[in-house]
CSV table of C-alpha atoms in Angstrom, one decimal:
chain,number,residue,atom,x,y,z
A,10,MET,CA,-51.8,26.3,307.6
A,11,SER,CA,-53.8,24.2,305.0
A,12,THR,CA,-57.4,23.1,305.2
A,13,LEU,CA,-58.1,19.7,306.8
A,14,THR,CA,-58.3,17.1,304.1
A,15,LYS,CA,-59.4,14.1,306.1
A,16,GLU,CA,-63.0,14.9,307.1
A,17,GLN,CA,-63.3,11.6,309.0
A,18,ILE,CA,-60.6,12.7,311.4
A,19,MET,CA,-62.4,15.9,312.2
A,20,MET,CA,-65.8,14.1,312.5
A,21,GLY,CA,-64.2,11.5,314.8
A,22,ALA,CA,-62.8,14.3,317.0
A,23,LEU,CA,-66.3,16.0,317.0
A,24,ALA,CA,-68.0,12.7,317.9
A,25,GLY,CA,-65.6,12.2,320.8
A,26,ALA,CA,-66.1,15.7,322.0
A,27,LEU,CA,-69.9,15.4,321.8
A,28,GLN,CA,-69.8,12.2,323.8
A,29,GLU,CA,-67.8,13.9,326.5
A,30,ARG,CA,-70.1,16.9,326.6
A,31,ARG,CA,-73.2,14.6,326.9
A,32,ARG,CA,-71.6,12.8,329.8
A,33,ASP,CA,-70.9,16.1,331.5
A,34,GLY,CA,-74.3,17.6,330.7
A,35,GLY,CA,-72.8,20.2,328.3
A,36,ALA,CA,-74.2,21.8,325.2
A,37,THR,CA,-74.3,19.9,321.9
A,38,PRO,CA,-74.7,21.2,318.3
A,39,ASP,CA,-78.1,21.9,316.9
A,40,SER,CA,-79.5,19.3,314.6
A,41,GLY,CA,-80.0,20.1,310.9
A,42,PRO,CA,-77.8,21.2,308.1
A,43,SER,CA,-74.5,23.2,308.5
A,44,ARG,CA,-75.1,27.0,308.7
A,45,ASN,CA,-71.6,28.0,307.6
A,46,ARG,CA,-71.3,30.7,310.2
A,47,THR,CA,-68.8,33.5,309.3
A,48,GLN,CA,-67.5,33.5,312.9
A,49,PRO,CA,-67.8,31.6,316.2
A,50,ARG,CA,-71.1,32.0,318.0
A,51,LYS,CA,-71.3,33.4,321.6
A,52,ALA,CA,-73.3,32.0,324.4
A,53,SER,CA,-74.4,35.5,325.4
A,54,ASN,CA,-73.4,39.1,325.3
A,55,ARG,CA,-73.3,39.5,329.0
A,56,PRO,CA,-70.2,41.3,330.4
A,57,ARG,CA,-67.3,39.1,331.5
A,58,PRO,CA,-67.0,39.2,335.4
A,59,ASP,CA,-63.9,40.7,336.9
A,60,LYS,CA,-61.4,37.9,337.5
A,61,HIS,CA,-59.8,39.8,340.5
A,62,THR,CA,-63.0,40.1,342.5
A,63,ASP,CA,-64.9,37.0,341.5
A,64,ARG,CA,-62.7,34.4,339.8
A,65,VAL,CA,-65.4,31.7,340.1
A,66,ALA,CA,-67.9,33.8,338.0
A,67,TRP,CA,-65.1,34.8,335.7
A,68,ASN,CA,-64.2,31.2,335.0
A,69,GLU,CA,-67.9,30.2,334.6
A,70,TRP,CA,-68.2,32.8,331.9
A,71,PHE,CA,-65.3,31.3,329.9
A,72,GLU,CA,-66.5,27.8,330.5
A,73,GLU,CA,-69.9,28.7,329.1
A,74,GLU,CA,-68.5,30.5,326.1
A,75,LEU,CA,-66.1,27.7,325.3
A,76,ASN,CA,-68.7,25.0,325.6
A,77,PHE,CA,-71.2,26.8,323.4
A,78,LYS,CA,-68.6,28.0,320.9
A,79,TYR,CA,-67.0,24.6,320.2
A,80,SER,CA,-70.3,22.7,320.2
A,81,HIS,CA,-70.9,24.6,316.9
A,82,PHE,CA,-67.3,24.6,315.6
A,83,ILE,CA,-68.1,22.4,312.6
A,84,ASP,CA,-70.2,25.2,311.2
A,85,PHE,CA,-67.3,27.8,311.0
A,86,GLN,CA,-66.3,29.0,307.6
A,87,ALA,CA,-62.7,29.0,306.6
A,88,MET,CA,-60.9,32.2,307.7
A,89,ASP,CA,-60.4,33.6,304.2
A,90,LYS,CA,-64.2,33.2,303.6
A,91,ARG,CA,-65.1,35.5,306.5
A,92,GLU,CA,-65.2,38.8,304.6
A,93,ASP,CA,-66.5,40.7,307.6
A,94,ASN,CA,-63.3,39.9,309.5
A,95,GLU,CA,-60.8,40.9,306.8
A,96,TRP,CA,-60.1,44.2,308.6
A,97,ALA,CA,-58.6,42.3,311.5
A,98,TRP,CA,-55.6,40.9,309.5
A,99,ASN,CA,-55.3,43.9,307.1
A,100,SER,CA,-55.0,46.5,309.8
A,101,GLN,CA,-51.3,45.9,310.2
A,102,SER,CA,-48.4,45.9,307.7
A,103,MET,CA,-46.7,42.6,307.0
A,104,ASN,CA,-43.5,44.0,308.5
A,105,GLU,CA,-45.3,44.8,311.7
A,106,PHE,CA,-47.0,41.4,311.8
A,107,ASN,CA,-43.7,39.6,311.3
A,108,LEU,CA,-41.8,41.6,314.0
A,109,ASP,CA,-44.7,41.2,316.4
A,110,ASN,CA,-44.7,37.4,315.8
A,111,VAL,CA,-41.0,37.2,316.3
A,112,ARG,CA,-41.1,39.1,319.5
A,113,THR,CA,-44.0,37.0,320.8
A,114,THR,CA,-42.3,33.8,319.7
A,115,LYS,CA,-39.1,34.9,321.7
A,116,GLU,CA,-41.2,35.5,324.8
A,117,LEU,CA,-43.1,32.3,324.4
A,118,MET,CA,-39.9,30.3,324.0
A,119,ARG,CA,-38.7,31.7,327.4
A,120,ALA,CA,-42.0,30.8,329.0
A,121,GLU,CA,-41.8,27.3,327.5
A,122,GLY,CA,-38.3,26.9,328.9
A,123,VAL,CA,-39.7,27.5,332.4
A,124,LEU,CA,-42.6,25.1,331.8
A,125,ALA,CA,-40.4,22.3,330.4
A,126,ALA,CA,-38.0,22.6,333.3
A,127,LEU,CA,-40.9,22.4,335.8
A,128,ALA,CA,-42.6,19.5,334.0
A,129,VAL,CA,-39.4,17.5,333.7
A,130,GLU,CA,-38.6,18.1,337.4
A,131,GLN,CA,-42.1,17.1,338.5
A,132,LEU,CA,-42.8,14.2,336.2
A,133,GLN,CA,-39.3,12.6,335.8
A,134,TYR,CA,-37.6,13.5,339.1
A,135,GLY,CA,-40.7,13.8,341.2
A,136,ASN,CA,-44.0,11.9,341.7
A,137,PHE,CA,-46.3,14.6,340.5
A,138,GLU,CA,-48.4,12.4,338.2
A,139,GLU,CA,-49.2,9.9,341.0
A,140,GLU,CA,-49.8,12.7,343.5
A,141,TRP,CA,-52.1,14.6,341.2
A,142,LYS,CA,-54.2,11.4,340.5
A,143,ALA,CA,-54.5,10.8,344.2
A,144,LEU,CA,-56.0,14.3,344.9
A,145,SER,CA,-59.7,14.6,345.4
A,146,VAL,CA,-61.7,16.1,342.5
A,147,GLU,CA,-62.5,19.2,344.6
A,148,LYS,CA,-58.8,19.8,345.3
A,149,LYS,CA,-58.0,19.4,341.6
A,150,ARG,CA,-60.7,21.9,340.7
A,151,GLU,CA,-59.4,24.3,343.3
A,152,LEU,CA,-55.8,24.1,342.0
A,153,ALA,CA,-57.0,24.3,338.3
A,154,LEU,CA,-59.1,27.5,339.1
A,155,ASP,CA,-56.2,29.2,340.9
A,156,GLY,CA,-53.9,28.2,338.0
A,157,LEU,CA,-56.3,29.5,335.4
A,158,TYR,CA,-56.5,32.8,337.3
A,159,ARG,CA,-52.7,33.2,337.7
A,160,GLY,CA,-52.2,32.1,334.1
A,161,SER,CA,-54.6,34.8,332.8
A,162,CYS,CA,-52.6,37.4,334.8
A,163,THR,CA,-49.2,36.3,333.4
A,164,CYS,CA,-49.9,35.7,329.7
A,165,PRO,CA,-49.8,38.5,327.2
A,166,ARG,CA,-53.5,38.3,326.2
A,167,ASP,CA,-56.0,36.7,328.5
A,168,ASN,CA,-58.7,36.9,325.9
A,169,SER,CA,-56.9,34.2,324.0
A,170,ARG,CA,-58.4,31.7,326.4
A,171,ILE,CA,-61.5,31.8,324.2
A,172,ILE,CA,-59.6,29.7,321.6
A,173,CYS,CA,-58.3,27.2,324.2
A,174,PRO,CA,-60.8,24.4,324.6
A,175,GLU,CA,-58.2,22.7,326.7
A,176,LEU,CA,-58.5,25.3,329.4
A,177,ARG,CA,-61.7,24.1,331.0
A,178,ILE,CA,-61.5,22.8,334.5
A,179,GLU,CA,-63.2,19.4,333.8
A,180,VAL,CA,-60.9,18.9,330.8
A,181,LEU,CA,-57.7,19.7,332.8
A,182,ILE,CA,-58.6,17.5,335.7
A,183,GLY,CA,-60.2,14.7,333.6
A,184,ASP,CA,-58.7,11.6,332.0
A,185,GLY,CA,-58.9,12.8,328.4
A,186,GLU,CA,-56.2,13.5,325.8
A,187,TYR,CA,-56.0,17.2,326.8
A,188,ASN,CA,-55.8,16.9,330.6
A,189,LEU,CA,-53.1,18.5,332.7
A,190,ILE,CA,-50.7,15.5,332.8
A,191,ASN,CA,-50.9,14.9,329.0
A,192,LEU,CA,-50.3,18.6,328.3
A,193,LEU,CA,-47.2,18.6,330.5
A,194,LYS,CA,-45.9,15.4,328.8
A,195,GLN,CA,-46.2,17.2,325.4
A,196,ILE,CA,-43.8,19.9,326.5
A,197,VAL,CA,-41.4,17.4,328.0
A,198,ALA,CA,-41.4,15.5,324.7
A,199,HIS,CA,-40.6,18.7,322.9
A,200,ASP,CA,-37.7,19.5,325.2
A,201,PRO,CA,-36.6,16.9,327.8
A,202,THR,CA,-33.4,18.7,328.9
A,203,GLY,CA,-35.0,20.9,331.6
A,204,ASN,CA,-32.3,23.6,331.1
A,205,MET,CA,-34.9,26.4,331.0
A,206,ARG,CA,-34.3,27.0,327.3
A,207,VAL,CA,-36.1,25.5,324.3
A,208,LYS,CA,-34.4,25.4,321.0
A,209,GLU,CA,-37.6,26.1,319.0
A,210,VAL,CA,-41.1,27.2,319.8
A,211,PHE,CA,-43.8,24.6,320.5
A,212,LEU,CA,-47.4,25.2,319.6
A,213,TYR,CA,-50.2,23.2,321.3
A,214,GLU,CA,-52.6,21.8,318.8
A,215,HIS,CA,-56.3,21.0,319.0
A,216,PRO,CA,-58.6,19.8,316.1
A,217,PHE,CA,-61.4,22.2,317.0
A,218,VAL,CA,-59.0,25.2,316.8
A,219,ALA,CA,-57.4,23.9,313.6
A,220,HIS,CA,-60.8,23.8,312.0
A,221,GLU,CA,-61.8,27.2,313.2
A,222,TYR,CA,-58.6,28.8,311.9
A,223,ARG,CA,-58.2,26.9,308.7
A,224,TYR,CA,-57.6,28.8,305.4
A,225,SER,CA,-57.1,27.9,301.8
A,226,PRO,CA,-53.6,27.6,300.3
A,227,ASP,CA,-54.0,30.8,298.3
A,228,ALA,CA,-54.9,32.9,301.4
A,229,SER,CA,-53.1,36.2,301.8
A,230,ASP,CA,-49.9,36.5,303.8
A,231,HIS,CA,-51.6,38.9,306.1
A,232,LEU,CA,-54.1,36.2,307.1
A,233,LYS,CA,-51.4,33.6,307.5
A,234,ALA,CA,-49.5,35.9,309.8
A,235,PHE,CA,-52.7,36.7,311.7
A,236,VAL,CA,-53.4,33.0,312.3
A,237,ARG,CA,-49.8,32.4,313.4
A,238,ARG,CA,-50.2,35.1,316.0
A,239,ALA,CA,-53.4,33.6,317.2
A,240,PHE,CA,-51.7,30.3,317.8
A,241,LEU,CA,-48.8,31.9,319.5
A,242,TRP,CA,-51.1,33.8,321.9
A,243,ARG,CA,-53.2,30.7,322.5
A,244,THR,CA,-50.2,28.6,323.3
A,245,PHE,CA,-48.9,31.3,325.6
A,246,CYS,CA,-52.2,31.2,327.5
A,247,ILE,CA,-51.9,27.4,327.9
A,248,VAL,CA,-48.3,27.5,328.9
A,249,SER,CA,-48.9,30.3,331.5
A,250,THR,CA,-51.8,28.3,333.0
A,251,LEU,CA,-49.8,25.0,333.2
A,252,VAL,CA,-46.8,26.8,334.9
A,253,SER,CA,-49.3,28.4,337.3
A,254,ILE,CA,-51.0,25.2,338.3
A,255,ILE,CA,-47.6,23.6,339.2
A,256,ARG,CA,-46.6,26.7,341.1
A,257,VAL,CA,-49.9,26.8,343.0
A,258,TYR,CA,-49.5,23.1,343.8
A,259,THR,CA,-45.9,23.7,345.1
A,260,ASN,CA,-46.9,26.9,347.1
A,261,TYR,CA,-44.8,29.1,344.9
A,262,PRO,CA,-45.6,32.8,345.4
A,263,PHE,CA,-47.5,34.7,342.7
A,264,GLU,CA,-45.3,36.9,340.6
A,265,PRO,CA,-47.2,39.5,338.6
A,266,TYR,CA,-46.3,40.0,335.0
A,267,ILE,CA,-45.0,43.5,334.1
A,268,PRO,CA,-45.0,44.0,330.3
A,269,VAL,CA,-42.0,45.6,328.6
A,270,ILE,CA,-42.6,47.7,325.4
A,271,SER,CA,-39.6,47.5,323.1
A,272,SER,CA,-41.2,48.4,319.8
A,273,ALA,CA,-43.2,51.2,318.3
A,274,ARG,CA,-45.9,51.6,315.7
A,275,PRO,CA,-44.4,52.1,312.2
A,276,ARG,CA,-44.3,55.4,310.5
A,277,ASP,CA,-45.3,54.4,307.0
A,278,ASP,CA,-47.7,56.1,304.6
A,279,ASP,CA,-50.4,53.5,304.9
A,280,ARG,CA,-50.5,53.6,308.7
A,281,LYS,CA,-53.4,56.1,308.8
A,282,ALA,CA,-55.5,54.1,306.4
A,283,ARG,CA,-54.9,50.9,308.3
A,284,LYS,CA,-55.9,52.6,311.6
A,285,GLU,CA,-59.2,53.8,310.1
A,286,MET,CA,-59.8,50.3,308.8
A,287,SER,CA,-59.3,48.9,312.3
A,288,ARG,CA,-61.6,51.5,313.9
A,289,ASP,CA,-64.3,50.8,311.3
A,290,GLY,CA,-64.1,47.0,311.9
A,291,ILE,CA,-64.3,47.4,315.6
A,292,LYS,CA,-67.3,49.7,315.3
A,293,ARG,CA,-69.1,47.5,312.7
A,294,ASN,CA,-68.6,44.4,314.8
A,295,ASN,CA,-69.5,46.1,318.1
A,296,LEU,CA,-66.3,44.9,319.6
A,297,LYS,CA,-66.0,47.6,322.2
A,298,LYS,CA,-69.1,46.2,323.9
A,299,THR,CA,-68.5,42.5,323.3
A,300,VAL,CA,-64.7,42.2,323.9
A,301,ASP,CA,-63.2,42.6,327.4
A,302,ASN,CA,-60.2,44.9,327.4
A,303,SER,CA,-59.6,45.1,331.1
A,304,GLN,CA,-56.3,43.4,330.9
A,305,CYS,CA,-55.1,45.9,328.3
A,306,LYS,CA,-56.0,48.8,330.7
A,307,GLU,CA,-54.2,47.1,333.6
A,308,ARG,CA,-51.0,46.5,331.7
A,309,ASP,CA,-51.0,50.0,330.1
A,310,ALA,CA,-50.9,51.3,333.7
A,311,ILE,CA,-47.8,49.3,334.7
A,312,ALA,CA,-45.9,48.7,331.4
A,313,TYR,CA,-42.7,50.5,330.7
A,314,HIS,CA,-40.5,51.1,327.6
A,315,ALA,CA,-37.1,49.5,327.3
A,316,CYS,CA,-34.4,48.7,324.8
A,317,SER,CA,-35.2,45.5,322.8
A,318,VAL,CA,-31.7,44.2,323.5
A,319,CYS,CA,-30.6,45.0,327.1
A,320,LEU,CA,-34.2,45.6,328.3
A,321,LYS,CA,-33.0,48.5,330.3
A,322,LYS,CA,-35.9,50.7,331.3
A,323,THR,CA,-35.7,53.9,329.3
A,324,ASP,CA,-38.0,56.9,328.5
A,325,LEU,CA,-39.6,56.5,325.1
A,326,GLU,CA,-38.2,59.8,323.8
A,327,LYS,CA,-34.7,58.6,324.5
A,328,LEU,CA,-35.1,55.4,322.6
A,329,LYS,CA,-34.1,55.2,318.9
A,330,ARG,CA,-36.0,53.4,316.2
A,331,CYS,CA,-34.4,51.0,313.7
A,332,GLY,CA,-33.8,53.2,310.7
A,333,ARG,CA,-35.1,50.5,308.3
A,334,CYS,CA,-38.3,49.1,309.9
A,335,GLN,CA,-39.0,52.1,312.2
A,336,ILE,CA,-40.4,49.6,314.7
A,337,VAL,CA,-37.8,48.1,317.0
A,338,LEU,CA,-36.4,50.3,319.7
A,339,TYR,CA,-32.8,50.6,320.9
A,340,CYS,CA,-31.1,52.6,323.7
A,341,SER,CA,-27.7,52.9,321.8
A,342,SER,CA,-25.9,52.1,318.6
A,343,ASP,CA,-24.0,49.4,320.5
A,344,CYS,CA,-27.3,47.5,321.3
A,345,GLN,CA,-28.5,48.0,317.7
A,346,LYS,CA,-25.2,46.6,316.3
A,347,LYS,CA,-25.4,43.6,318.7
A,348,ASP,CA,-28.9,42.9,317.6
A,349,TRP,CA,-28.4,43.4,313.8
A,350,PRO,CA,-27.3,39.8,312.9
A,351,GLU,CA,-30.6,38.5,314.3
A,352,HIS,CA,-32.9,41.5,313.5
A,353,LYS,CA,-31.8,41.7,309.8
A,354,LYS,CA,-33.6,38.3,309.2
A,355,PHE,CA,-36.9,40.0,309.9
A,356,CYS,CA,-36.4,43.7,309.4
A,357,GLY,CA,-38.5,45.1,306.5
A,358,LYS,CA,-39.7,41.6,305.5
A,359,LYS,CA,-43.0,41.9,303.7
A,360,ASP,CA,-44.0,38.3,303.2
A,361,PHE,CA,-45.0,35.5,305.6
A,362,ASP,CA,-42.5,32.7,306.1
A,363,PRO,CA,-43.4,30.3,309.0
A,364,ARG,CA,-39.9,28.9,309.0
A,365,LEU,CA,-38.4,32.2,310.1
A,366,ALA,CA,-38.0,32.1,313.9
A,367,PRO,CA,-35.8,33.9,316.4
A,368,ALA,CA,-32.6,32.2,317.6
A,369,PRO,CA,-33.0,30.4,320.9
A,370,ASP,CA,-31.5,31.9,324.0
A,371,ALA,CA,-28.3,30.2,325.2
A,372,PRO,CA,-28.7,28.5,328.6
A,373,ALA,CA,-28.1,30.9,331.4
A,374,GLU,CA,-24.6,30.1,332.7
A,375,PHE,CA,-22.2,31.9,335.1
A,376,ILE,CA,-18.6,32.8,334.2
A,377,GLY,CA,-16.6,29.6,334.7
A,378,CYS,CA,-19.6,27.2,334.4
A,379,PRO,CA,-18.1,24.0,333.1
A,380,PRO,CA,-19.3,22.1,330.0
A,381,VAL,CA,-21.2,18.9,330.7
A,382,ALA,CA,-19.2,15.7,330.5
A,383,ASP,CA,-20.3,13.1,328.0
A,384,GLY,CA,-23.0,10.9,329.5
A,385,TYR,CA,-23.9,13.2,332.4
A,386,ILE,CA,-27.4,14.8,332.4
A,387,ARG,CA,-28.0,17.8,334.6
A,388,SER,CA,-31.3,17.9,336.5
A,389,PRO,CA,-33.7,20.8,336.2
A,390,ALA,CA,-32.9,21.7,339.8
A,391,LEU,CA,-29.2,21.9,338.9
A,392,TRP,CA,-29.9,24.0,335.9
A,393,ARG,CA,-31.9,26.3,338.1
A,394,GLN,CA,-28.9,26.6,340.5
A,395,ILE,CA,-26.8,27.6,337.5
A,396,TRP,CA,-29.4,30.1,336.5
A,397,TYR,CA,-29.4,31.6,340.0
A,398,LEU,CA,-25.5,31.9,339.9
A,399,SER,CA,-25.6,33.6,336.5
A,400,LYS,CA,-27.6,36.6,337.9
A,401,PRO,CA,-25.7,39.9,338.3
A,402,ASP,CA,-26.5,40.0,342.1
A,403,SER,CA,-25.1,36.4,342.5
A,404,GLN,CA,-21.6,36.9,341.1
A,405,ARG,CA,-20.1,36.9,344.6
A,406,SER,CA,-22.2,34.0,345.8
A,407,PHE,CA,-20.9,30.4,346.1
A,408,TYR,CA,-24.3,28.6,346.2
A,409,HIS,CA,-28.0,29.1,346.6
A,410,PHE,CA,-30.1,27.1,348.9
A,411,ASP,CA,-33.9,26.9,348.8
A,412,THR,CA,-35.7,28.1,352.0
A,413,THR,CA,-39.3,28.6,351.0
A,414,PRO,CA,-40.9,28.2,347.6
A,415,GLY,CA,-39.6,30.9,345.2
A,416,HIS,CA,-37.0,32.1,347.7
A,417,THR,CA,-33.3,31.2,348.3
A,418,ILE,CA,-30.4,32.1,350.6
A,419,SER,CA,-27.0,32.5,348.9
A,420,ILE,CA,-23.9,31.7,350.9
A,421,LEU,CA,-20.2,32.4,350.8
A,422,ILE,CA,-17.6,29.8,351.9
A,423,ASN,CA,-14.9,31.3,354.0
A,424,PHE,CA,-14.2,28.7,356.8
A,425,PRO,CA,-11.9,27.0,357.3
A,426,PRO,CA,-9.1,28.9,355.5
A,427,GLY,CA,-8.7,27.8,352.0
A,428,ALA,CA,-12.1,26.2,351.8
A,429,ASP,CA,-13.4,28.9,349.5
A,430,ILE,CA,-11.4,27.9,346.4
A,431,GLU,CA,-11.6,24.2,347.3
A,432,PHE,CA,-15.4,24.5,347.3
A,433,LEU,CA,-15.4,26.3,343.9
A,434,VAL,CA,-13.3,23.6,342.4
A,435,ALA,CA,-15.6,20.9,343.8
A,436,ARG,CA,-18.6,22.8,342.5
A,437,ARG,CA,-17.1,22.9,339.0
A,438,ARG,CA,-16.3,19.2,339.0
A,439,ALA,CA,-19.7,18.2,340.3
A,440,MET,CA,-21.6,20.4,337.8
A,441,ALA,CA,-19.6,18.8,335.0
A,442,THR,CA,-19.7,15.2,336.0
A,443,GLY,CA,-22.0,14.6,339.0
A,444,ASP,CA,-19.1,12.8,340.7
A,445,LEU,CA,-20.4,11.5,344.1
A,446,SER,CA,-17.2,12.0,346.1
A,447,THR,CA,-17.1,15.6,344.9
A,448,ILE,CA,-20.7,16.2,345.9
A,449,HIS,CA,-20.0,14.8,349.4
A,450,GLN,CA,-17.0,17.2,349.6
A,451,MET,CA,-19.2,20.1,348.7
A,452,ARG,CA,-21.7,19.1,351.4
A,453,VAL,CA,-19.0,18.8,354.0
A,454,LEU,CA,-17.5,22.2,353.2
A,455,ALA,CA,-20.8,24.0,353.1
A,456,THR,CA,-21.9,22.3,356.4
A,457,TRP,CA,-18.7,23.2,358.2
A,458,ASN,CA,-19.0,26.8,357.0
A,459,GLN,CA,-22.6,27.2,358.2
A,460,LEU,CA,-21.9,25.5,361.6
A,461,ALA,CA,-19.1,27.9,362.2
A,462,MET,CA,-21.6,30.8,361.8
A,463,GLY,CA,-23.5,29.5,364.8
A,464,PRO,CA,-26.9,31.2,365.3
A,465,ASP,CA,-26.2,33.5,362.3
A,466,SER,CA,-26.5,30.7,359.9
A,467,GLU,CA,-29.7,30.7,357.8
A,468,VAL,CA,-29.2,27.2,356.3
A,469,THR,CA,-29.2,24.0,358.3
A,470,PRO,CA,-27.1,20.9,357.5
A,471,ASP,CA,-30.2,19.1,356.6
A,472,GLN,CA,-31.2,21.7,354.1
A,473,ILE,CA,-27.7,21.5,352.5
A,474,ARG,CA,-28.0,17.7,352.2
A,475,ARG,CA,-31.5,17.8,350.7
A,476,GLN,CA,-30.5,20.5,348.2
A,477,PHE,CA,-27.5,18.6,346.9
A,478,GLU,CA,-29.5,15.3,346.7
A,479,LYS,CA,-32.3,17.0,344.7
A,480,GLU,CA,-29.9,18.8,342.3
A,481,TYR,CA,-27.6,15.8,341.6
A,482,ASN,CA,-30.2,13.1,342.0
A,483,VAL,CA,-28.2,11.2,344.6
A,484,VAL,CA,-28.5,10.0,348.2
A,485,LEU,CA,-25.9,11.5,350.7
A,486,THR,CA,-25.3,9.2,353.7
A,487,PRO,CA,-22.2,8.0,355.4
A,488,GLU,CA,-22.6,4.7,353.5
A,489,THR,CA,-22.7,6.4,350.1
A,490,ALA,CA,-19.8,8.6,351.1
A,491,GLU,CA,-17.7,5.5,351.9
A,492,LYS,CA,-18.8,3.8,348.7
A,493,ALA,CA,-17.9,6.9,346.7
A,494,GLY,CA,-14.2,6.8,347.8
A,495,LYS,CA,-11.8,9.5,348.8
A,496,TYR,CA,-12.2,13.0,347.3
A,497,LYS,CA,-9.2,14.0,345.2
A,498,ALA,CA,-7.9,17.4,346.4
A,499,ALA,CA,-7.9,20.3,344.0
A,500,THR,CA,-4.8,20.8,342.0
A,501,LYS,CA,-2.8,24.0,341.8
A,502,LYS,CA,-4.0,24.5,338.2
A,503,GLU,CA,-7.6,24.1,339.2
A,504,LYS,CA,-7.2,26.6,342.1
A,505,GLU,CA,-5.6,29.2,339.8
A,506,GLU,CA,-8.4,28.7,337.2
A,507,GLU,CA,-11.1,29.2,339.9
A,508,ARG,CA,-9.5,32.3,341.3
A,509,GLU,CA,-9.4,33.8,337.8
A,510,PHE,CA,-13.1,32.9,337.2
A,511,TYR,CA,-14.1,34.4,340.5
A,512,ARG,CA,-12.1,37.6,339.7
A,513,ARG,CA,-13.9,37.9,336.4
A,514,ARG,CA,-17.3,37.3,338.0
A,515,LEU,CA,-16.7,40.1,340.4
A,516,ALA,CA,-15.3,42.4,337.7
A,517,SER,CA,-18.5,41.8,335.6
A,518,VAL,CA,-20.4,43.7,338.3
A,519,GLY,CA,-17.7,46.3,339.1
A,520,ARG,CA,-16.2,44.6,342.1
A,521,THR,CA,-12.7,43.3,343.0
A,522,LEU,CA,-11.3,40.5,345.1
């Protein structure tokens, strides 16, 4: 990251921020010459309230700190001029920094895939923007506060909110550049597919933070990697909050984050010296008293070790380190060999290269999932259906239907005779092309099957219709069925292919037809 060269841009951003703060009754910078502070100022040294017992006070603490800190941001020295802080980026080896950043980037890309899918679904397929604007200010504040709390529980480092000036309630619910809707539109612009997978990581930007974390071109690689990690953590905090606000709004149940540890501290000769440097820096800056580490303690209590490839929970003593970097953990040589084409790009690397990034995850697809036909665009809801069907416990399922937010019912089609394979053929065609007559046929078969179950059915005909309408962005009525024309029955070849796909899906989880 280079220093900002257009001072007028920064001063313009500052002037706009000060006008906003004056309107809101917030703090403004002291008058007088720049003080060139070595690090951001704090509003106070009072302890941060417990977010679980008093989230209002917890949020007020952050709001006060953010308002005070960024009202003085123009005074901050460049990062490589803050000699008192050098221990922070020199307390890790470059290899450790690089691998930590790669792992965090991978996790962030997965979180961004979820956010992008939710944002596309709500903004492009729904009316979230209009509905949000129509809410009262108090309701918006309530949703934002709940989202901030949930987001802090699901991001890797809740302390990173202190470098997120966007994550203030009045900013999120306001009409400015960094409000909720505009932040969602940014992730949609980055990845409009809604398939729950982003091709590259996206980092939210803010001029205040860019100025705070600037450094000169000749800064050390350790500092550059440190700043990169700060921006990854900061973006993770924002992404987790945005996901949480949407889920609170849609009554989606809270899902606690359980951290997985798939790496170890390196065993190199300089490790002891770096550890002492870190202890000395923490002591000298009195960080044990001024930095809240409650989240670290909470996560240490529930975290578990796992292989970095299969993520299977495994006792630490049974995991093997990569022989080269001594950091990444594997459960077997098979997993290590599978990971090597990707891991070798970063293993043992001792310089900083911002272009190095992990390969994106392929979209989650079940065995036999058809490729998309030219010109057809799957909705986020349909991609979510495909994701459900790709899970190991869904290999026997024919379809998932939403019941309550965050919960689905999976069904089998077994009535009338022969309907099972006919439904799978129709499903394959519909997912590939969105053909309306095929979607109507799926609805008819699923409805017949559920009606035949009588009181044992957990899905109503109306739920089936609404689900297909949402996933395929169509309207299913007798009129549209007539307009779509007659459904073309499955061919012998299509039936044989679907039987083979179904057999392979069952075999993947140790089952047979």
